[in-house]
Tab-separated table of C-alpha atoms and ligand atoms in Angstrom:
chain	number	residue	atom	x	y	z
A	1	UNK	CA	0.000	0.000	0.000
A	2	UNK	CA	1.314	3.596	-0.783
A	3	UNK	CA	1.492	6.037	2.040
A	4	UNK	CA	-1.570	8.189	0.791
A	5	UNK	CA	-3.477	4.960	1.045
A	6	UNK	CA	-2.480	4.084	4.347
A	7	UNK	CA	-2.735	8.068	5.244
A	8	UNK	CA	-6.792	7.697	4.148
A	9	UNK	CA	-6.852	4.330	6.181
A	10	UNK	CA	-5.401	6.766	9.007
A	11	UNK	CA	-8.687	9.187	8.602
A	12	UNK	CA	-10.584	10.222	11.407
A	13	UNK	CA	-14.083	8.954	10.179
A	14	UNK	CA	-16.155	7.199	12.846
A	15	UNK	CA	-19.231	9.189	14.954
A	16	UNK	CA	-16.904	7.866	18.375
A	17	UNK	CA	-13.342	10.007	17.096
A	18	UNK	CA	-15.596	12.906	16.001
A	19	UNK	CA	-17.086	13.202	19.661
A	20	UNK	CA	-13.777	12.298	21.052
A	21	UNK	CA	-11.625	14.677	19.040
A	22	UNK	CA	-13.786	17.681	18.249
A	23	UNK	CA	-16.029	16.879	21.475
A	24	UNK	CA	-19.299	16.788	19.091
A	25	UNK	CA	-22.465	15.890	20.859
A	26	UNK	CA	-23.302	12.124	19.887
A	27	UNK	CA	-26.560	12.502	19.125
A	28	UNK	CA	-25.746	15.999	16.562
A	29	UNK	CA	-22.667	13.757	14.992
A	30	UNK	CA	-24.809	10.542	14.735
A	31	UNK	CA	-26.950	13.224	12.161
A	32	UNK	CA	-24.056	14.651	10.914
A	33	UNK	CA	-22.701	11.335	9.688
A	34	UNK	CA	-25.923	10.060	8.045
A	35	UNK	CA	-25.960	13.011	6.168
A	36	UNK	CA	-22.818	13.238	4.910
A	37	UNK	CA	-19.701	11.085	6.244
A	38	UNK	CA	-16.720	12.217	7.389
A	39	UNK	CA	-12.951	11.435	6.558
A	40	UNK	CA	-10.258	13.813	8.091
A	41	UNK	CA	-6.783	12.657	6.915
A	42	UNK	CA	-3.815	12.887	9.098
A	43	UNK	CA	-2.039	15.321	7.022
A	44	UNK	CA	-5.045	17.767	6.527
A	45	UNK	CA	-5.724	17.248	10.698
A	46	UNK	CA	-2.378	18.681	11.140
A	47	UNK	CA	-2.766	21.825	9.272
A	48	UNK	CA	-5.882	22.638	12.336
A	49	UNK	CA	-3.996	25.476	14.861
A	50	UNK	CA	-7.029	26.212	16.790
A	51	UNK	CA	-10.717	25.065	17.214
A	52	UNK	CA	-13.164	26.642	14.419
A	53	UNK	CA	-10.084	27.929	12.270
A	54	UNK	CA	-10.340	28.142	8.559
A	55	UNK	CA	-9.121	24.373	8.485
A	56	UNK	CA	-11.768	23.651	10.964
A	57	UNK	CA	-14.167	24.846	9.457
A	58	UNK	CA	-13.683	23.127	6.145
A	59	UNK	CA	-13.595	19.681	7.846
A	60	UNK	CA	-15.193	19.115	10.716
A	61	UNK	CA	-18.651	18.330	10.436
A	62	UNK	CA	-20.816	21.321	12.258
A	63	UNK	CA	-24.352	21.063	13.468
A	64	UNK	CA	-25.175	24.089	11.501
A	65	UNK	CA	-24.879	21.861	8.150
A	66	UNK	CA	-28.546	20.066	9.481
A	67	UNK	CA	-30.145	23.083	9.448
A	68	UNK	CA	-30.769	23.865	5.958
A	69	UNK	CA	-32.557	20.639	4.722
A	70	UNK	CA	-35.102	22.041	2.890
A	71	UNK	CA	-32.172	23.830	0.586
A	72	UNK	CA	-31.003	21.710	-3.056
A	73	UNK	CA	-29.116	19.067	-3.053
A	74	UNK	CA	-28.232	19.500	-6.812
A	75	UNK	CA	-28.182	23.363	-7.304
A	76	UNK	CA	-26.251	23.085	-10.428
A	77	UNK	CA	-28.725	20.931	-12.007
A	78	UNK	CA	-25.969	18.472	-13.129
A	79	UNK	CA	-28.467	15.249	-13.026
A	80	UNK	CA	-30.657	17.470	-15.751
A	81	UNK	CA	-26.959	17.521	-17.822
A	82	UNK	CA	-26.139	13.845	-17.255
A	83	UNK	CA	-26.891	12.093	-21.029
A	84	UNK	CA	-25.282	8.808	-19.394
A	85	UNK	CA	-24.245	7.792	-16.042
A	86	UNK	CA	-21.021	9.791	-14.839
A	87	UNK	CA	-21.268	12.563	-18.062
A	88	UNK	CA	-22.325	16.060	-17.536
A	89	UNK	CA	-22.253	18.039	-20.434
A	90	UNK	CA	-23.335	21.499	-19.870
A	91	UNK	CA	-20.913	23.473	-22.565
A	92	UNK	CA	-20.768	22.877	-26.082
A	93	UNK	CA	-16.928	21.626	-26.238
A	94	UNK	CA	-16.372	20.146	-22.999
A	95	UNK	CA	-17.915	17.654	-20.283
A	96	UNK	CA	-17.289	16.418	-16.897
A	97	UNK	CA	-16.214	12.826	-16.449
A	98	UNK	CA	-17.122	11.460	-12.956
A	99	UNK	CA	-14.316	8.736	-12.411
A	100	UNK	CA	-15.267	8.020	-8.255
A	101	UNK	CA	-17.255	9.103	-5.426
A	102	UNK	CA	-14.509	9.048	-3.325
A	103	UNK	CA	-12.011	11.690	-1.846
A	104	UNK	CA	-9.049	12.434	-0.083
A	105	UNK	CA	-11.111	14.431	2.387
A	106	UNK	CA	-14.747	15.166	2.630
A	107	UNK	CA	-15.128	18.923	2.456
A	108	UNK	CA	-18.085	20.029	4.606
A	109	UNK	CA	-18.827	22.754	1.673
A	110	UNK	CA	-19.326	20.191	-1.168
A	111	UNK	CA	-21.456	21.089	-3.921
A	112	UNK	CA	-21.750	17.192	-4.798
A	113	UNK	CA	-22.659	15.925	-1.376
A	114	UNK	CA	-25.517	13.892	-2.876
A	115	UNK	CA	-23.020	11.796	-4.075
A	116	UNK	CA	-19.506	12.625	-2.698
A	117	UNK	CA	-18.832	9.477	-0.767
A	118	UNK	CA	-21.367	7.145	-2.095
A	119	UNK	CA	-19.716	4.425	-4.578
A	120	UNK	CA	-23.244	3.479	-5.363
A	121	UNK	CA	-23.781	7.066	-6.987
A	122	UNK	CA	-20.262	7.214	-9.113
A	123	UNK	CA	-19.710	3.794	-10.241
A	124	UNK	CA	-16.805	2.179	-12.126
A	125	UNK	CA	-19.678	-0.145	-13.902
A	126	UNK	CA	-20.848	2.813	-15.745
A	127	UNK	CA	-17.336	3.612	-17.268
A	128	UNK	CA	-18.430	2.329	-20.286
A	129	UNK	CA	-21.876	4.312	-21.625
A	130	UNK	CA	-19.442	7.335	-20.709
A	131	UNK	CA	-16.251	5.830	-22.907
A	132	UNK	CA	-19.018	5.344	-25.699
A	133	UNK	CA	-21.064	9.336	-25.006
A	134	UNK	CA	-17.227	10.743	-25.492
A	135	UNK	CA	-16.210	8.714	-28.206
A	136	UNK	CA	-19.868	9.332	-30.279
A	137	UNK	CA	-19.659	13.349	-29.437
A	138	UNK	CA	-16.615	14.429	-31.731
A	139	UNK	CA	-18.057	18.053	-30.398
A	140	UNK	CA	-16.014	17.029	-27.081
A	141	UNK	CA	-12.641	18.467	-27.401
A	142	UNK	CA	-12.247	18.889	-23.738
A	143	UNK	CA	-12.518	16.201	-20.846
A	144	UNK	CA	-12.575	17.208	-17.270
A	145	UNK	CA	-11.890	14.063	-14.613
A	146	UNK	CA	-13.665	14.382	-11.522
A	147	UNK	CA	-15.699	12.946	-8.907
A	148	UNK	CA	-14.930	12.849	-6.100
A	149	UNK	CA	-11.835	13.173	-6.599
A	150	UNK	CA	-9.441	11.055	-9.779
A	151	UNK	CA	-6.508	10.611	-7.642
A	152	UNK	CA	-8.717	8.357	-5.415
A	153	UNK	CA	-7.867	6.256	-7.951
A	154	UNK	CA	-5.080	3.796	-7.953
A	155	UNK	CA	-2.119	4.775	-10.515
A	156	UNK	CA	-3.127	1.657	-12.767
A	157	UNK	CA	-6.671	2.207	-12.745
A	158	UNK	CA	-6.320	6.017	-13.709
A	159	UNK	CA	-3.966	5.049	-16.303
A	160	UNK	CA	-6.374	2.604	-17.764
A	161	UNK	CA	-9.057	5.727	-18.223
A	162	UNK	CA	-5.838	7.884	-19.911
A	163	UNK	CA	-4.705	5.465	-22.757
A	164	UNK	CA	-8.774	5.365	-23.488
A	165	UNK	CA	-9.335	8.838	-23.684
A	166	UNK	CA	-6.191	9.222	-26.320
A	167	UNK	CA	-7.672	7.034	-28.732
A	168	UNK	CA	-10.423	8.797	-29.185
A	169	UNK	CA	-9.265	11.956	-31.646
A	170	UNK	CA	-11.495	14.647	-30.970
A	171	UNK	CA	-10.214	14.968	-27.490
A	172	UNK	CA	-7.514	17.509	-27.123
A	173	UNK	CA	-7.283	18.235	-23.480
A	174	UNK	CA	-7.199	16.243	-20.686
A	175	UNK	CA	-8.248	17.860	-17.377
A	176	UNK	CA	-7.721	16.303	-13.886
A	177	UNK	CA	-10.162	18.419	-11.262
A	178	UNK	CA	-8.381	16.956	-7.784
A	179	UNK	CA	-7.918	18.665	-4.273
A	180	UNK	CA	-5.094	16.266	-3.686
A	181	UNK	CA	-2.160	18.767	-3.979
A	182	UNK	CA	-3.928	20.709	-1.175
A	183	UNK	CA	-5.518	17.643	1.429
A	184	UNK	CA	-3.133	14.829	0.874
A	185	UNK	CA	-0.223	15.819	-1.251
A	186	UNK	CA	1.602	12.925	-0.362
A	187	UNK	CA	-0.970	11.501	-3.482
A	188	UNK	CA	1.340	12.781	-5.814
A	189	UNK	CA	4.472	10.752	-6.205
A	190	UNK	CA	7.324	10.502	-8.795
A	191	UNK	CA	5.491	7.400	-10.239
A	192	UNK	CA	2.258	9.150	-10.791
A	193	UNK	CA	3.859	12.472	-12.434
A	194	UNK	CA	5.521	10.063	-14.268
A	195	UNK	CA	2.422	8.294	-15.797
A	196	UNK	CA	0.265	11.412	-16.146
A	197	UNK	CA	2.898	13.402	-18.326
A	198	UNK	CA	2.516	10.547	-20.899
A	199	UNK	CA	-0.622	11.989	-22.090
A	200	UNK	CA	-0.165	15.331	-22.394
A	201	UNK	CA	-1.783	18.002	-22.930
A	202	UNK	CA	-2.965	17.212	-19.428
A	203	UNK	CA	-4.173	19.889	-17.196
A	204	UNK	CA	-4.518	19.937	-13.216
A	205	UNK	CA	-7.056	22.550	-11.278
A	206	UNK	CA	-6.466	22.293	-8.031
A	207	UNK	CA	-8.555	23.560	-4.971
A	208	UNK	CA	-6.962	25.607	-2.470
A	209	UNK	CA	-9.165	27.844	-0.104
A	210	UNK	CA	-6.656	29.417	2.764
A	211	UNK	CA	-3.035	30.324	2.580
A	212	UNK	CA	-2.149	27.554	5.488
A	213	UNK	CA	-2.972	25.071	3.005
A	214	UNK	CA	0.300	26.381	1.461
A	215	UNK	CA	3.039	23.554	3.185
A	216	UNK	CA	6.217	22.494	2.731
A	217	UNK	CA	4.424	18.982	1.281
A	218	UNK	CA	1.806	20.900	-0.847
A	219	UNK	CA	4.358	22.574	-2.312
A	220	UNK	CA	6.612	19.710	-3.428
A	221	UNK	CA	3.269	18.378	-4.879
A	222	UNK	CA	2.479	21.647	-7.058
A	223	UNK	CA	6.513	21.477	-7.708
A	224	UNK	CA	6.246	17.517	-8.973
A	225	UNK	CA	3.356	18.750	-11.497
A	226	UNK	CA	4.762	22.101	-12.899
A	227	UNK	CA	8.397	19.977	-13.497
A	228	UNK	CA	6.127	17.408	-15.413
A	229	UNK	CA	5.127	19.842	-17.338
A	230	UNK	CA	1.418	19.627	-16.293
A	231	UNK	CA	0.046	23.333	-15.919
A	232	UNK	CA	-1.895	23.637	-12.738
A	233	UNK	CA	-4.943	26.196	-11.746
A	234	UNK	CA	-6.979	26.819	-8.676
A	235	UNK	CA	-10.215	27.270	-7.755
A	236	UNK	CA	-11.088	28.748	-4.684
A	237	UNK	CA	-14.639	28.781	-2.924
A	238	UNK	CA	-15.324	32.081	-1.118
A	239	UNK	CA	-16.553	30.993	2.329
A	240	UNK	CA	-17.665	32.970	5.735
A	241	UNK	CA	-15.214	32.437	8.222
A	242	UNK	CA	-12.445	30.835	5.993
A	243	UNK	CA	-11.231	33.144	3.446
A	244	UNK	CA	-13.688	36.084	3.152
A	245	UNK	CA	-12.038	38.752	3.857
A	246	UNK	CA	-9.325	40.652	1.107
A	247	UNK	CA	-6.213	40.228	3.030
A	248	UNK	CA	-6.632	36.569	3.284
A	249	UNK	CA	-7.025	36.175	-0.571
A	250	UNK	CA	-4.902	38.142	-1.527
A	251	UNK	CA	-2.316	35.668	0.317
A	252	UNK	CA	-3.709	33.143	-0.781
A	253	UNK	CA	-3.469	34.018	-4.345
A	254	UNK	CA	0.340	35.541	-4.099
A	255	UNK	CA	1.636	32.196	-2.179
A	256	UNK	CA	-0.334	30.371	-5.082
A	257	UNK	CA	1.792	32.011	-7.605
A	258	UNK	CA	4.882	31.853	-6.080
A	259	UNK	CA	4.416	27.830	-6.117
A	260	UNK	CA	3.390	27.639	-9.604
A	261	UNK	CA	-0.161	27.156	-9.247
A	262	UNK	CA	-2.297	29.689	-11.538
A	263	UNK	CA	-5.224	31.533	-9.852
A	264	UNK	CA	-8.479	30.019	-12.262
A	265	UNK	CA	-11.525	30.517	-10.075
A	266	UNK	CA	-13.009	31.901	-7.344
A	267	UNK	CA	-16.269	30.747	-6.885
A	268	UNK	CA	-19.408	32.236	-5.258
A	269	UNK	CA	-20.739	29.269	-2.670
A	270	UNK	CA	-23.422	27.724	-4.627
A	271	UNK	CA	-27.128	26.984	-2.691
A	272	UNK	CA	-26.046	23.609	-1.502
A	273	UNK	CA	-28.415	21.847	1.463
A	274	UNK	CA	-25.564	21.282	4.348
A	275	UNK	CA	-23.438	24.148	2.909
A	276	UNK	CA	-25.444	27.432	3.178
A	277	UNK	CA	-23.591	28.936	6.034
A	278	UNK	CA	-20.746	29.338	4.147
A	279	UNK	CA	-22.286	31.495	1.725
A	280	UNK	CA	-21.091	35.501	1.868
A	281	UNK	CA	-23.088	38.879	0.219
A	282	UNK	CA	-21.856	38.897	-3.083
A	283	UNK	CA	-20.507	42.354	-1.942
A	284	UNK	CA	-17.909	41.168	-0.265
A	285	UNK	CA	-16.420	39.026	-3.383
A	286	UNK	CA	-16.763	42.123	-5.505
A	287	UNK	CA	-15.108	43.908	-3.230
A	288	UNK	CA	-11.761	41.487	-2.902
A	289	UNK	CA	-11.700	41.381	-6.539
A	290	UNK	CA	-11.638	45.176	-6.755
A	291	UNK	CA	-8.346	44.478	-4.093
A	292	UNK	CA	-6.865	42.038	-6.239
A	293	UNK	CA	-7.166	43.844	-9.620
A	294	UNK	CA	-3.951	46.328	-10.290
A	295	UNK	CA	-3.151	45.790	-6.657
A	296	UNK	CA	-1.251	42.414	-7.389
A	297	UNK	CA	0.358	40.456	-10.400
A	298	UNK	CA	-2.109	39.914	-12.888
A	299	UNK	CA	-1.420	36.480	-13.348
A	300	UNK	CA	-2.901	36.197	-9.320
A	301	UNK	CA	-5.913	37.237	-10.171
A	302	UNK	CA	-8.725	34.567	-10.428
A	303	UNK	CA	-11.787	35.400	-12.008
A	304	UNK	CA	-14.970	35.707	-10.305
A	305	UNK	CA	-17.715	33.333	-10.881
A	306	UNK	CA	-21.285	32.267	-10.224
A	307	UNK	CA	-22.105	29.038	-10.941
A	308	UNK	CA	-25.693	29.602	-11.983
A	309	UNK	CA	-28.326	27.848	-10.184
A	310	UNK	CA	-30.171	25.649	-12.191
A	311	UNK	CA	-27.743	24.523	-14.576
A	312	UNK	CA	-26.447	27.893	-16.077
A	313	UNK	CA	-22.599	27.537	-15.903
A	314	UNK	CA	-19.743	29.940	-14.412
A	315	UNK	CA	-21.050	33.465	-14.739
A	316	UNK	CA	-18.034	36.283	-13.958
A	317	UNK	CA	-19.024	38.761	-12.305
A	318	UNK	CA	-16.321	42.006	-12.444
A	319	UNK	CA	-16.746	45.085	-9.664
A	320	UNK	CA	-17.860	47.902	-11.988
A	321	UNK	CA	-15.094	49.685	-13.817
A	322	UNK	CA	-17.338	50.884	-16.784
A	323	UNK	CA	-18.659	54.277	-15.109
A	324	UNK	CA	-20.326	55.603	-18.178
A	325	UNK	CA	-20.558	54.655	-22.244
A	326	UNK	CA	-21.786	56.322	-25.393
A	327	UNK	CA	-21.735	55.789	-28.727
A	328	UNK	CA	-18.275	57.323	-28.988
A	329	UNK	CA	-16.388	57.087	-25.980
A	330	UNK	CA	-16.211	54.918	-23.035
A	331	UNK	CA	-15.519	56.041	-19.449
A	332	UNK	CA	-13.450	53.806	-17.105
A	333	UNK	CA	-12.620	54.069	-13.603
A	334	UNK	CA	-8.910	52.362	-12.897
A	335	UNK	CA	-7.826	50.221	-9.539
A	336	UNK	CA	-7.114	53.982	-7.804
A	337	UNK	CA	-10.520	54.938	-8.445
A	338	UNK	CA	-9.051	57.385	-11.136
A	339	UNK	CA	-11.201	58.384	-14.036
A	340	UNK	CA	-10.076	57.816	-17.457
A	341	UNK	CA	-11.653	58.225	-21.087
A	342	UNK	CA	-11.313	56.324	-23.865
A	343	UNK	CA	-12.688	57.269	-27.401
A	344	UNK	CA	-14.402	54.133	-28.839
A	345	UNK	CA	-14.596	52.970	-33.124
A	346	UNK	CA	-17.790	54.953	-34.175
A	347	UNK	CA	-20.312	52.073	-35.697
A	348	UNK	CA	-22.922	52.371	-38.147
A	349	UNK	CA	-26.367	50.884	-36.553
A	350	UNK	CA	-24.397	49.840	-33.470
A	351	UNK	CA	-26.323	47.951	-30.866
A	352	UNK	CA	-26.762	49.736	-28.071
A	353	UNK	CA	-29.457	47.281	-26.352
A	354	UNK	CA	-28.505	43.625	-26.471
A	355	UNK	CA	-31.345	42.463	-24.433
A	356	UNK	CA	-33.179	40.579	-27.132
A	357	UNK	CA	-30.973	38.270	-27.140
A	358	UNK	CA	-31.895	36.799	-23.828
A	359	UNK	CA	-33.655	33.746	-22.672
A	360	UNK	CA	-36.105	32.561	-19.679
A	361	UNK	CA	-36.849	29.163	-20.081
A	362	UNK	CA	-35.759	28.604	-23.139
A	363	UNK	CA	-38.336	31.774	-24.628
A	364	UNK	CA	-36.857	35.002	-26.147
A	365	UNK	CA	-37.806	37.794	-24.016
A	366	UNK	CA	-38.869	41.157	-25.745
A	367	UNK	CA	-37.341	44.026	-24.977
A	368	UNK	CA	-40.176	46.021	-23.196
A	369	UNK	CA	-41.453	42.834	-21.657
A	370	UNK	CA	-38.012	42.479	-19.585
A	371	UNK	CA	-37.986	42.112	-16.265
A	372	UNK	CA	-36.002	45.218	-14.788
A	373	UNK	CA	-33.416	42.992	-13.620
A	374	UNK	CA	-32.342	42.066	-16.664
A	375	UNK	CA	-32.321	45.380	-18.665
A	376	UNK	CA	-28.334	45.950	-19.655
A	377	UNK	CA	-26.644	49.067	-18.069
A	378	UNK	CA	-25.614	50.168	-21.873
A	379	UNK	CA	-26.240	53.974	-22.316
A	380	UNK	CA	-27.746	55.490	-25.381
A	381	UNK	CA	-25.738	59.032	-26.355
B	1	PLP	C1	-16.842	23.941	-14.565
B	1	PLP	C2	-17.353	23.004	-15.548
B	1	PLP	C3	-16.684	22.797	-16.745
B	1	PLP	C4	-15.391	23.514	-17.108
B	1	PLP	O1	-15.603	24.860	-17.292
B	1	PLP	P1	-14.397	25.827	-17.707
B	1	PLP	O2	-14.982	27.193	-17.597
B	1	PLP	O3	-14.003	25.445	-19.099
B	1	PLP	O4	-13.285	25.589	-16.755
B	1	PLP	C5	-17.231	21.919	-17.636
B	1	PLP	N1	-18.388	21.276	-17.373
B	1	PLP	C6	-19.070	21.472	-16.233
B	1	PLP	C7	-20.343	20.744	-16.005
B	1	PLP	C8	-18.573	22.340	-15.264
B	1	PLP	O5	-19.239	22.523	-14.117
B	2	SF4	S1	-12.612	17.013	-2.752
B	2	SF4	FE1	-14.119	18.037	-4.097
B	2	SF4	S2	-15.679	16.456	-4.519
B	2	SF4	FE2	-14.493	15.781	-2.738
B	2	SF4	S3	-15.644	16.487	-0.935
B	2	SF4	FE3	-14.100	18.058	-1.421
B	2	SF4	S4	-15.171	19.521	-2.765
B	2	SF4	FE4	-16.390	17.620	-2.745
């Protein structure tokens, strides 16, 4: 057995350690556990420096999480975008391959609770109808492994799913969507870099949330990748009481850089049922991306996104820097709140409303029929 195995074998997962360790009422962690399990690996358990830190937090189930159960379990309407077991395709090019339930370390914010955790939800028997969906949809050009979480899966088996995905053509990229470099880095191991760089282009987001994620181990993990030549990105959940606050992203963005790890995302929580005390005012994400912007490298700058309830992808959402536009000019506001002008190209019949081009439910909604909401903040001259 490899020491990330044994290190998962090592997880604190049973209702008697969470009462022992994190002195949870039996009766609240008896709940907690039917609801969603937990696993607490010895390396992430180290990284805790204080009760209800930003580790904490992440981990250890809370008896907040059973208060919400009339919220969604599937806010993102993936079962809607499933054409075959483990296959959502939601965007024309690409599609999410779901390779196991199973993860390095159940985060109490999970957005896939429903079946996080569950091998009877993500099954290997279903490998197949998903081999066949990619192979028939030459429109795919793009495959994202997920889960859970890929690296769950033994070097063999992963490499098994690999050498099938290259021989089908229309598949350029090869994503891998694991929190391993962040909750068990140990996962990644000369052997597996080794494998994975075989089939290149291969691509890595990674997922960390706090700046103390950023070890000496995670690190060498990030390290192992970059050297293999495998670019890797983050995504980042903005969560109350972990990371919502400027100072701390902007940390955790700047240490990301500095280990090679590309700032991708940062996502607004979604509406999950466990997870809706994490959530934050969207104010306070616009205003640590008006902190990050021109205040730090560019290349540390993630970009903002909703992931639209009900199925309607990543949305970015930008604090406003367009103050004012016309016809012929634009005016801009810069990262010191400075005003500057800039003379736009003058267009014959230019569109100045582009609001029949949206959709409710599928319908084309006519301009003075438009809900206020919706109407674009474009200015006539
Ligand atoms: C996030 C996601 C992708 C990838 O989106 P990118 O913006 O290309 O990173 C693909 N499919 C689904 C269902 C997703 O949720
Ligand atoms: S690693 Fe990803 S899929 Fe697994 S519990 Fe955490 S957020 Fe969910």
């Amino acid at each position: 057995m490899e020491l990330w195995q044994e290190m998962i074998r090592e997880s604190i997962h049973s209702v008697d350690q969470l009462v022992e360790r994190f002195g949870l009422d039996r009766d609240v962690a008896q709940r907690l556990d039917k609801f969603f399990q937990a696993r607490i690996n010895p390396y992430y358990l180290s990284l805790i420096r204080y009760p209800g830190d930003p580790i904490w937090k992440q981990c250890v189930p809370d008896e907040i999480e059973l208060e919400d159960i009339d919220a969604a379990e599937d806010p993102l309407a993936e079962e809607d975008m499933s054409p075959v077991p483990n296959i959502v395709h939601r965007y024309p090019d690409r599609a999410l391959f779901l390779t196991t339930s199973q993860c390095g370390l159940y985060c109490r914010f999970c957005t896939r609770k429903r079946k996080v955790g569950d091998s009877t939800k993500i099954s290997m028997r279903n490998l197949e109808s998903a081999f066949k969906y990619l192979e028939e949809h030459s429109e795919i050009s793009d495959v994202i492994l997920s889960g859970g979480d890929p690296l769950m899966l033994t070097d063999a088996m992963l490499e098994k799913i690999l050498i099938r995905l290259r021989e089908i053509k229309h598949i350029q990229v090869i994503r891998l969507g694991t929190k391993m470099p962040c909750v068990l880095p140990q996962r990644i191991t000369p052997k597996l870099v080794g494998m994975l760089r075989k089939y290149h282009p291969i691509y890595v987001n990674t997922h960390f949330n706090h700046p103390w994620e950023i070890t000496e181990e995670s690190t060498n993990a990030c390290g192992m990748l970059a050297d293999a030549g495998i670019p890797v990105g983050n995504q980042a959940v903005l969560m109350k009481g972990v990371n919502d606050d400027a100072e701390t992203i902007k940390d955790l963005m700047k240490k990301l850089l500095a280990i090679r790890v590309r700032p991708y995302y940062l996502y607004q929580a979604d509406l999950t049922k466990g997870a809706n005390h994490f959530r934050t005012p969207l104010r306070v994400g616009l205003e640590i991306m008006d902190k990050l912007r021109g205040h730090i490298s560019g290349l540390a700058v993630p970009q903002y996104v909703i992931d639209a309830p009900g199925g309607g992808g990543k949305i970015p959402i930008l604090p406003e820097y367009i103050i004012a536009r016309s016809e012929d000019k634009i005016i801009l506001r810069n990262f010191k709140y400075n005003l500057y002008e800039y003379p736009d190209v003058k267009e014959e019949n230019q569109l100045t409303d582009r609001s029949h081009f949206l959709r409710k439910n599928g319908k084309t909604l006519k301009s003075k029929n438009l809900p206020k909401y919706l109407k674009l903040p474009i200015l006539n001259s």
